[in-house]
CSV table of C-alpha atoms and ligand atoms in Angstrom, one decimal:
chain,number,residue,atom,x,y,z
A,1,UNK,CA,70.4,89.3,85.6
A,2,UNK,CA,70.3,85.3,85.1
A,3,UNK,CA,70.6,83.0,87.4
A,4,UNK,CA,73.8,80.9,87.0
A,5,UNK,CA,73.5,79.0,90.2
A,6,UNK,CA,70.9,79.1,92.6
A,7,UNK,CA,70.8,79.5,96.5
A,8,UNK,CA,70.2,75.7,96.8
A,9,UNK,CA,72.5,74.5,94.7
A,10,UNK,CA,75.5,76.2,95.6
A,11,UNK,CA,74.1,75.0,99.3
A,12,UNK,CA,74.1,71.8,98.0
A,13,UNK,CA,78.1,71.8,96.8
A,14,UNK,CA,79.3,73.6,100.0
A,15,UNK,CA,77.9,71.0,101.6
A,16,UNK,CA,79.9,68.4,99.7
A,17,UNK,CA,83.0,70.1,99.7
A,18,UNK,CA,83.0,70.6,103.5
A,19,UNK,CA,82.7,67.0,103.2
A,20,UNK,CA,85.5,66.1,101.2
A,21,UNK,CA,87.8,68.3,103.2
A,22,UNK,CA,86.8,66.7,106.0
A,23,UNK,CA,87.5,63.6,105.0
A,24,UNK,CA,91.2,64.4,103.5
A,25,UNK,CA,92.3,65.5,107.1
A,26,UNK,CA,91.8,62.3,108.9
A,27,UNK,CA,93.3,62.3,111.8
A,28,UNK,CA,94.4,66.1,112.8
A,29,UNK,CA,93.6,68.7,115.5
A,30,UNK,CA,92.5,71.4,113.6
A,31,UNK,CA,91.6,72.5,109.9
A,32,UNK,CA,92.8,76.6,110.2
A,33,UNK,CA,90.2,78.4,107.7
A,34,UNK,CA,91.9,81.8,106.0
A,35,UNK,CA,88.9,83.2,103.8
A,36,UNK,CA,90.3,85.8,101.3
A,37,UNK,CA,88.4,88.9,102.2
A,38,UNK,CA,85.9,90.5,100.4
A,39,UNK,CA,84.4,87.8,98.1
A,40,UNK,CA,84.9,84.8,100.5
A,41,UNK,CA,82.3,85.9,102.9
A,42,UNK,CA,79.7,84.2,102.4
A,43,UNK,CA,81.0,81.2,101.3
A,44,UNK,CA,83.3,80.6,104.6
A,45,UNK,CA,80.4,81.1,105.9
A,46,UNK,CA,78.7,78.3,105.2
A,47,UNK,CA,81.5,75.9,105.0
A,48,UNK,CA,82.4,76.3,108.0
A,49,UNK,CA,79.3,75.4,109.2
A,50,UNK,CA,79.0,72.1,107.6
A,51,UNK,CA,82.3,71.2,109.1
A,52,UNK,CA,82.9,70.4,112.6
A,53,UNK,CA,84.0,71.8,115.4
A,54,UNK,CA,87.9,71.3,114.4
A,55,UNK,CA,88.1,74.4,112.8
A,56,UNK,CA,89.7,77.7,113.4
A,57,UNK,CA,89.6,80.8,111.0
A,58,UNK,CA,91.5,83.8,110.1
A,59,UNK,CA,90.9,86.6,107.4
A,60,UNK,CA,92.7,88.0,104.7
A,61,UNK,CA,92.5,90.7,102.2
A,62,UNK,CA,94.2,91.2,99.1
A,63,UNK,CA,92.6,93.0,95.9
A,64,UNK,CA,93.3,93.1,92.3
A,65,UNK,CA,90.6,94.4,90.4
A,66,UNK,CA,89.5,98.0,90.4
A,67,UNK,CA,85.8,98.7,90.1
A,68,UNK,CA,85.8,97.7,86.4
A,69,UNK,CA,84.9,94.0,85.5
A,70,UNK,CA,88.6,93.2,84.3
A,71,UNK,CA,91.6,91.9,86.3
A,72,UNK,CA,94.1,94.5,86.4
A,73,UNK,CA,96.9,92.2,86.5
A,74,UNK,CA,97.9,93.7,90.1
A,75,UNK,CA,97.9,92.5,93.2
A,76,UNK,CA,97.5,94.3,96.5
A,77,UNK,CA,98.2,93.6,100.1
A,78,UNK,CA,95.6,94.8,102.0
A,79,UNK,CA,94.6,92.9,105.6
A,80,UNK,CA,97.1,90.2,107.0
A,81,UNK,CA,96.7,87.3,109.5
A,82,UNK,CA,96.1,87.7,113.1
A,83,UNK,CA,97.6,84.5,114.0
A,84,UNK,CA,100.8,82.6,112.6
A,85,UNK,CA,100.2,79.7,110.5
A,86,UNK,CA,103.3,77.7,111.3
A,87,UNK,CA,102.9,74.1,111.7
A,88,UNK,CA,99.1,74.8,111.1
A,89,UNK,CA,97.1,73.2,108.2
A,90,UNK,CA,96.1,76.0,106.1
A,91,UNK,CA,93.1,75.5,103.7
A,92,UNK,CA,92.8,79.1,101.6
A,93,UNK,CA,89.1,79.9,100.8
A,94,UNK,CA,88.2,82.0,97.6
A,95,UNK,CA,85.1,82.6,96.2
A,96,UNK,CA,86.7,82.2,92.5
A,97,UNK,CA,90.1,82.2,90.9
A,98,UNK,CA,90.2,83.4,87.3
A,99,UNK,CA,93.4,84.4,85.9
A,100,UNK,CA,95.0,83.0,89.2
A,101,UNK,CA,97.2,85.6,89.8
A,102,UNK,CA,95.8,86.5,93.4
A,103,UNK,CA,95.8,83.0,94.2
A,104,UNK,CA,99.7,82.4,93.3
A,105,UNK,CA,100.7,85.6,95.4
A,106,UNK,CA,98.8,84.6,98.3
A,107,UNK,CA,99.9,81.1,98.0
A,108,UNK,CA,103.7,82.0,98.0
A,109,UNK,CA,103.2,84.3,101.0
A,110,UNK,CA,101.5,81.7,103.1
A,111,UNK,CA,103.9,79.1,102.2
A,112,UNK,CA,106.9,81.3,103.1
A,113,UNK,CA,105.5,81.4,106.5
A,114,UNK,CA,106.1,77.1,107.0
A,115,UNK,CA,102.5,75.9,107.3
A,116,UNK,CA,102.0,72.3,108.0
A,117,UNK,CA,100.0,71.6,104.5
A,118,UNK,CA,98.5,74.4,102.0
A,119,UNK,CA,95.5,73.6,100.1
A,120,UNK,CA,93.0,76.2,98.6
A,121,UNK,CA,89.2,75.4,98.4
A,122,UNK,CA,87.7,77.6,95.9
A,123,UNK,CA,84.1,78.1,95.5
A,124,UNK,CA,84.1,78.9,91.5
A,125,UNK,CA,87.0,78.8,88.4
A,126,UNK,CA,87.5,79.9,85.2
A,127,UNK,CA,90.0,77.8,83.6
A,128,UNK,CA,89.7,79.7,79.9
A,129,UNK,CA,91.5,83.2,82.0
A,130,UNK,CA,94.2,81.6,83.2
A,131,UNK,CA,97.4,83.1,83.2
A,132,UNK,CA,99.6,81.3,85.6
A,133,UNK,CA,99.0,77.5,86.9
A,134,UNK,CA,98.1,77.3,90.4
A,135,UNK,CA,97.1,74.2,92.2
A,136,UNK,CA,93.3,74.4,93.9
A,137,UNK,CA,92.7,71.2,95.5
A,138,UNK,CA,88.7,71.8,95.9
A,139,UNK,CA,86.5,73.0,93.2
A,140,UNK,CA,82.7,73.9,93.8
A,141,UNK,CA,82.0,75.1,90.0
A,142,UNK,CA,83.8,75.3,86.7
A,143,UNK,CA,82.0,78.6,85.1
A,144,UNK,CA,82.6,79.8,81.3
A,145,UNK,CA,83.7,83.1,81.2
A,146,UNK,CA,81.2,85.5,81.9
A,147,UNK,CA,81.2,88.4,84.9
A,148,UNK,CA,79.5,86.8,87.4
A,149,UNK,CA,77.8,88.3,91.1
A,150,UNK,CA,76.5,87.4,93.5
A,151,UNK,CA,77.1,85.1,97.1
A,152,UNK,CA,80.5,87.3,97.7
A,153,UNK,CA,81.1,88.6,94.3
A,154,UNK,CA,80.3,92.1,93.6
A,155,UNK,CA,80.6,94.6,91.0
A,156,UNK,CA,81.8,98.2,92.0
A,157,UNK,CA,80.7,96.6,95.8
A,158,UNK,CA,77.5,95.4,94.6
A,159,UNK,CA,75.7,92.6,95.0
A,160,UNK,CA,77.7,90.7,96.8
A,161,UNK,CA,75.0,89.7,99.4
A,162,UNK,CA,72.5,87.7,96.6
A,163,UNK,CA,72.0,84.7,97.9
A,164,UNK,CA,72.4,82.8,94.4
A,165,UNK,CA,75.0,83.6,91.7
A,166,UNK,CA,73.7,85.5,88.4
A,167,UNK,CA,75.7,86.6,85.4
A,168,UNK,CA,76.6,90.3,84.8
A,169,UNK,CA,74.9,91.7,81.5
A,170,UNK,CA,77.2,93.7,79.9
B,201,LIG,C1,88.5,88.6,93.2
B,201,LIG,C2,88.4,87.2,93.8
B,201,LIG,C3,89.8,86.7,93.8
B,201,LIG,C4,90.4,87.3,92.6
B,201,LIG,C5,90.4,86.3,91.5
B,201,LIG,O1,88.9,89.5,94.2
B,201,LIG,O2,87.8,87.3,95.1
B,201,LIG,O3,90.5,87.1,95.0
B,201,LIG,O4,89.6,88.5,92.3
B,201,LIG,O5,91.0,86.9,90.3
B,201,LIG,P1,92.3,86.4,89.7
B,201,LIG,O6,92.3,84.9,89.7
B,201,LIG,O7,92.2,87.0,88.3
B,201,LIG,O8,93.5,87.0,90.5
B,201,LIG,P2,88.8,91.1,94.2
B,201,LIG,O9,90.1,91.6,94.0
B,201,LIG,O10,87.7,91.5,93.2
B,201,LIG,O11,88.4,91.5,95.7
B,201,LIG,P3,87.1,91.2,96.5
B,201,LIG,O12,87.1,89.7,96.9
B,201,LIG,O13,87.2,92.1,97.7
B,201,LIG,O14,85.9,91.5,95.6
């Protein structure tokens, strides 16, 4: 497998983007963390600890692929909140949004439920797959369109706990 981003310098944009988050909620309680389960692991992770203390998390799951390496298009429900996001500012953490159809589903649900502010934070995109236009405030990477694993990402369940991000060979 090659390398596409290494452990330091995905720790290096993390870093940054915790940052910048930071920064764009001046003056509020609490930044409320919901890491889409399986591939945001890793990467909630460790933004949350570059962030302070402000923070509160939740988890949820939704799938869409099978154990192929192509989007199937459909979306499934899997793991809700535990808490209610009313009144709460939501950031949505994703390892990577590619045709951004999970992305829009989960962002309509979460926005039915009257969150304070919505903003996604996602760690990797593929703008060439999109399908639908959905807004992600934070961007680690823009990637070209190749299967990638690694840091959260798996294929078939796999390899999601490399430390670095490496490209599928087909
Ligand atoms: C991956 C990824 C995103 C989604 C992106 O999740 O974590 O949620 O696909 O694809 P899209 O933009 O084409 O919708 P997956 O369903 O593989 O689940 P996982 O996080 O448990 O691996």
């Amino acid at each position: 497998m090659n390398v596409l981003l290494d452990a330091a310098t995905i720790q290096a944009r993390v870093k940054e983007l915790a940052g910048e988050i930071e920064r764009d909620y001046p003056d509020t309680g609490e930044i409320h963390m919901v890491c889409v389960l399986k591939g945001g692991f890793l990467f909630m992770a460790d933004l949350i600890r570059a962030m302070s203390t402000r923070v509160t998390m939740d988890f949820i799951a939704v799938s869409s692929y099978g154990s192929g390496t192509k989007s199937s298009g459909e979306v499934r429900f899997e793991k809700d909140l535990e808490t209610s996001i009313e009144n709460r500012h939501i950031v949505i953490v994703e390892d990577i949004v590619d045709t951004g159809l999970t992305l829009k589903y989960l962002q309509e649900i979460l926005r039915s439920r009257a969150p304070r502010s919505l903003r996604t934070v996602c760690l990797l995109s593929k703008p060439s797959r999109r399908q639908v236009d959905v807004p992600v405030e934070y961007i680690g990477f823009t990637i070209e369109d190749k299967f990638v694993v690694g840091y959260g990402l798996d294929y078939a369940e796999r390899y999601r706990n490399l430390p670095h991000i490496a490209v599928l060979q087909e």
